[in-house]
Short mmCIF file of C-alpha atoms in Angstrom, two decimals:
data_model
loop_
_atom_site.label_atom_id
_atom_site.label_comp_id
_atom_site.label_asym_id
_atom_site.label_seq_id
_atom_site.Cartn_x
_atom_site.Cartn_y
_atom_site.Cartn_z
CA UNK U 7 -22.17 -46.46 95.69
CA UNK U 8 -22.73 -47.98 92.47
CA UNK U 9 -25.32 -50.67 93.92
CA UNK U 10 -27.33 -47.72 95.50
CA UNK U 11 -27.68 -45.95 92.30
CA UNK U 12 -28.85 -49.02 90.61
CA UNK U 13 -31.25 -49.84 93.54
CA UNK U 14 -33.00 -46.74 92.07
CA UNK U 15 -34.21 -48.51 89.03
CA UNK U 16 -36.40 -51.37 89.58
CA UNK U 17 -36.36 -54.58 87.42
CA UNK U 18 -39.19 -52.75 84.87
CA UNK U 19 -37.10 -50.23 84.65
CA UNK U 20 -33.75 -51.42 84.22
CA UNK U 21 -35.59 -53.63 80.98
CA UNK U 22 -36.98 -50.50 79.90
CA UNK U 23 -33.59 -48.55 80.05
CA UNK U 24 -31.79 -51.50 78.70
CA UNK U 25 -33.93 -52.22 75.37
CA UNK U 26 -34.23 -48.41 74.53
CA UNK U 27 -30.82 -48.33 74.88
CA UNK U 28 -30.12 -51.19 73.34
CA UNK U 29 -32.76 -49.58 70.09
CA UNK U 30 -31.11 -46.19 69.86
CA UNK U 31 -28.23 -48.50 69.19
CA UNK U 32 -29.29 -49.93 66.58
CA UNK U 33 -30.75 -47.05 64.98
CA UNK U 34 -27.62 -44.71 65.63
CA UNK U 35 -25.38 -47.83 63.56
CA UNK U 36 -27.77 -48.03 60.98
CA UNK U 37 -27.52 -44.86 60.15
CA UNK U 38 -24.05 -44.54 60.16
CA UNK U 39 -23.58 -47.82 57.99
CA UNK U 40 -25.75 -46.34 55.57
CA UNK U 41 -24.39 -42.87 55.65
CA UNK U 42 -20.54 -44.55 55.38
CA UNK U 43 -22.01 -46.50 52.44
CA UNK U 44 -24.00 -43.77 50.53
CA UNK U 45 -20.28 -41.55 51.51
CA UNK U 46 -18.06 -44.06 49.44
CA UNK U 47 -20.35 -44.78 46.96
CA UNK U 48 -20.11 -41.13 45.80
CA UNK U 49 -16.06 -40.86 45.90
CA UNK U 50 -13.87 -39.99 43.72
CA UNK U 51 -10.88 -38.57 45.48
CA UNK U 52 -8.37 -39.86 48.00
CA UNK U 53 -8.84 -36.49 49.63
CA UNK U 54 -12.43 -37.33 50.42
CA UNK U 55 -11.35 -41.05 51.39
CA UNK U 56 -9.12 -39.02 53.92
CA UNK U 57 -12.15 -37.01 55.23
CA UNK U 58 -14.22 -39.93 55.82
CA UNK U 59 -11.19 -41.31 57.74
CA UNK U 60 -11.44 -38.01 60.14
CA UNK U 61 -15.40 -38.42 60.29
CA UNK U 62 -14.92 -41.92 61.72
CA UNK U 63 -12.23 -41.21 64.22
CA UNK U 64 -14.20 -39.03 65.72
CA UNK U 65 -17.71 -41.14 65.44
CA UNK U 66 -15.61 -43.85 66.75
CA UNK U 67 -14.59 -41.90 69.96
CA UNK U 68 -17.91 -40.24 69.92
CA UNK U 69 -20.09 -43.95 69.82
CA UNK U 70 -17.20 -45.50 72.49
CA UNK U 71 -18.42 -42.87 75.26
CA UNK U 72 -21.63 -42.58 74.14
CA UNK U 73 -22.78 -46.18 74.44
CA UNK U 74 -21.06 -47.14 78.17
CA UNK U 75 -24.14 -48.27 80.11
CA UNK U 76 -23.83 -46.59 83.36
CA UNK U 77 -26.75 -46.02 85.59
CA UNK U 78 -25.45 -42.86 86.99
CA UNK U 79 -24.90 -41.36 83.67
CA UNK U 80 -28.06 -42.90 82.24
CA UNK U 81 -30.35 -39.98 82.04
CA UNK U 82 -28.11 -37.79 81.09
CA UNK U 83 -27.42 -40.16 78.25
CA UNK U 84 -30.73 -40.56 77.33
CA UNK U 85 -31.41 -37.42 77.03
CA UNK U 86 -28.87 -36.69 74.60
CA UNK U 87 -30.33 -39.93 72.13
CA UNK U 88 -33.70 -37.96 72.25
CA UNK U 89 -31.56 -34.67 71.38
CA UNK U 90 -30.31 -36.65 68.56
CA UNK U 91 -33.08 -38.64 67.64
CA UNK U 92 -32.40 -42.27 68.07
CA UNK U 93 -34.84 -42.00 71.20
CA UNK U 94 -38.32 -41.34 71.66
CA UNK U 95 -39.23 -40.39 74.89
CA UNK U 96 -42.34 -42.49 74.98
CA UNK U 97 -39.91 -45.49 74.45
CA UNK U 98 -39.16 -44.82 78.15
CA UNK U 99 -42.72 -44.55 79.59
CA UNK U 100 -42.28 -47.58 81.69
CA UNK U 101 -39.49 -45.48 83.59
CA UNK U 102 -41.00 -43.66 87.13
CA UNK U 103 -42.30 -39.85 86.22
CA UNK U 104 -39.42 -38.47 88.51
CA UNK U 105 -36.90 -39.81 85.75
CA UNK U 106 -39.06 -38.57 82.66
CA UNK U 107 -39.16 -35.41 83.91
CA UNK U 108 -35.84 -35.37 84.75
CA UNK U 109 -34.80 -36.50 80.88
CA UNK U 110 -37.24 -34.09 79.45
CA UNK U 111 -36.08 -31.34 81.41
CA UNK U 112 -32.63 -32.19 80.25
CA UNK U 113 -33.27 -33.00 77.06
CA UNK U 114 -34.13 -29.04 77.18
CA UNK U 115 -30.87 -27.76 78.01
CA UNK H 4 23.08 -32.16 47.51
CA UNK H 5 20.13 -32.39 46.18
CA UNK H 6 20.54 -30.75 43.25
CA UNK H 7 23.42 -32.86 42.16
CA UNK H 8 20.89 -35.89 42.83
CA UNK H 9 18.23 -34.21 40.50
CA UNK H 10 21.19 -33.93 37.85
CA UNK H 11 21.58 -37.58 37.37
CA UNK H 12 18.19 -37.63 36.05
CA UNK H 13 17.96 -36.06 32.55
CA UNK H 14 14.41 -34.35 31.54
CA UNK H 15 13.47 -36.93 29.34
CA UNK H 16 14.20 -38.90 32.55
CA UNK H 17 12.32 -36.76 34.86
CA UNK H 18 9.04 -36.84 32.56
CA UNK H 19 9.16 -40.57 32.86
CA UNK H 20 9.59 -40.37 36.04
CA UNK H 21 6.81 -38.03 36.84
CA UNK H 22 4.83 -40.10 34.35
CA UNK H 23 4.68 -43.45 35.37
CA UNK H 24 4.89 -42.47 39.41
CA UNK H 25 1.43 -40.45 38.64
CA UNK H 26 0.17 -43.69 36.66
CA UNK H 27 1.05 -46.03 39.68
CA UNK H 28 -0.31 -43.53 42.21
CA UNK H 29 -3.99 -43.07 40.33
CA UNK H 30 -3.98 -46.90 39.89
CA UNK H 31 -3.06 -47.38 43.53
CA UNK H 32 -6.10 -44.69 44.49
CA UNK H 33 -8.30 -46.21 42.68
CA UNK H 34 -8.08 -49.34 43.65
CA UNK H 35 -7.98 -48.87 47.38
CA UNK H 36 -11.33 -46.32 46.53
CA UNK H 37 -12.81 -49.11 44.57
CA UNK H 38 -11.95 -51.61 47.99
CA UNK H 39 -13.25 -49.47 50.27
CA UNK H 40 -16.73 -49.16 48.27
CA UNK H 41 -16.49 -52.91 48.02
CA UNK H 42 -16.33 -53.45 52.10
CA UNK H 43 -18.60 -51.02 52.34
CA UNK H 44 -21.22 -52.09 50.80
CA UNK H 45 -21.01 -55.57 52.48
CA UNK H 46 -20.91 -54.11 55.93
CA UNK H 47 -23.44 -54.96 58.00
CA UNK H 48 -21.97 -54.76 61.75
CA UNK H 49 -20.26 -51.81 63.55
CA UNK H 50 -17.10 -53.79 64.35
CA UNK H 51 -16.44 -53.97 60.70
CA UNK H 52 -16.34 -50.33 60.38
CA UNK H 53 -13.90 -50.01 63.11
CA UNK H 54 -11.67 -52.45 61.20
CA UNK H 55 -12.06 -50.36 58.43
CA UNK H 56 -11.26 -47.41 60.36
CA UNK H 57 -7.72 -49.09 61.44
CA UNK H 58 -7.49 -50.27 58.01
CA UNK H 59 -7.49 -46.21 56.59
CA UNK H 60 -5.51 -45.36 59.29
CA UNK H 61 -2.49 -47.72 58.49
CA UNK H 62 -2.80 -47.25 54.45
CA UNK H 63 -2.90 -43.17 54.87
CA UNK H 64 -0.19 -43.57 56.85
CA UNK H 65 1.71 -45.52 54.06
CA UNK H 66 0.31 -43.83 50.67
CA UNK H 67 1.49 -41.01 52.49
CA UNK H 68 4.88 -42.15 53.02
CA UNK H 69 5.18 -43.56 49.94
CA UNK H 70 4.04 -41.16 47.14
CA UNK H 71 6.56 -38.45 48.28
CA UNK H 72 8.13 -37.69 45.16
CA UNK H 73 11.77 -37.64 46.12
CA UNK H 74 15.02 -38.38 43.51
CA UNK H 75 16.87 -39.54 46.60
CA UNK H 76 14.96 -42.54 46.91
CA UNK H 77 12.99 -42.57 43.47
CA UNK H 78 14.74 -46.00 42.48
CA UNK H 79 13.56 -47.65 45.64
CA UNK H 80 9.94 -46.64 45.47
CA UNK H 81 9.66 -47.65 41.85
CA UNK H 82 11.23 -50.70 42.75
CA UNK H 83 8.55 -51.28 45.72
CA UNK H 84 5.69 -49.57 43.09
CA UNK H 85 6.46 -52.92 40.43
CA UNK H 86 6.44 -55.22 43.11
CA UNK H 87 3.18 -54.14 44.43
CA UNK H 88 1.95 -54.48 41.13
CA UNK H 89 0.91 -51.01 40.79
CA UNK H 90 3.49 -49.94 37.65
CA UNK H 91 5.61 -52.11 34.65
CA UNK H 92 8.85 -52.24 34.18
CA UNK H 93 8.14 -51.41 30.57
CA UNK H 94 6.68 -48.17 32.00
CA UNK H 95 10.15 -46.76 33.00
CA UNK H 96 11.59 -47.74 29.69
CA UNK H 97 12.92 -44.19 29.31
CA UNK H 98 15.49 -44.02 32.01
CA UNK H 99 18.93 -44.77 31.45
CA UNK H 100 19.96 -49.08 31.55
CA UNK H 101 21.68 -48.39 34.75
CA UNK H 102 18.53 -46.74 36.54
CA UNK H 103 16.59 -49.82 34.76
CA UNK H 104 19.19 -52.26 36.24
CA UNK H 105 18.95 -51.09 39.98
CA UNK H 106 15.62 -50.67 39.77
CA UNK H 107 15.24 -54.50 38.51
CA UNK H 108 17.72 -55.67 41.05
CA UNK H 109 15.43 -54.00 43.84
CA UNK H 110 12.71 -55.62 42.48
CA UNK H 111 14.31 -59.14 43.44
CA UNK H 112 15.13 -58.06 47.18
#
């Protein structure tokens, strides 16, 4: 089952999927290094410590699901990074139309 | 119960008290604040975050715990409060010698 769903992505493709993955990454830690930083450089409370202990349980959960490379889940996943912007669609041009559109139609929804 | 608890500790007692356990608790706050901005800034991977993440989650859990202002076990936290380094001896020099006695005894446990 698994193998069949990966047969679907050719070895182009799976380097394609795997580096603009692998960017959004990148991109999505960045910013949240940076936003962490910026965050404690500003406190002055334990309260707000507290709040930026909430904010990372949940990024925490949030990046853990987010980030499982799974070819069935893959478009659906990539769609979301465009949603969010760690992902340009053009990143993924070397992915077959039928997938593009598929993304772009989801990254509608 | 409680009340005959609070009665052991006279108000020039209880101002001390109050005193030096909000002293200990700012110092505590800000160190941990000044920490965290220290890690922060060094941070350069995602894993560290995530130990800083466990790290919050064990020392909210204890600050917590600890800062409950409680006559029942007052002797004992101030005991636990010098020994962290986070209040003086000297700073309790109010209370009666018997308070100061127990409380130096804990100290050595």
């Amino acid at each position: 089952m698994m193998q069949d769903i990966e047969a679907n992505w050719s070895p182009v493709e799976q380097k394609t999927a795997r580096e603009a993955f692998e960017k959004a990454y990148q991109r999505e830690i960045s910013a949240l290094l940076e936003q962490v930083r910026a965050t404690t450089n500003e406190m002055a409370e334990l309260d707000e410590l507290w709040t930026l202990h909430d904010f990372l349980s949940a990024k925490r959960h949030e990046i853990d699901g987010k980030y499982d490379y799974n070819y069935q889940v893959l478009l659906f996943v990539f769609a979301n990074l465009i949603k969010d912007g760690w992902l340009h669609l053009e990143e993924l041009q070397n992915l077959e139309q039928e997938k593009l559109a598929k993304i772009a139609a989801l990254t509608r929804m």
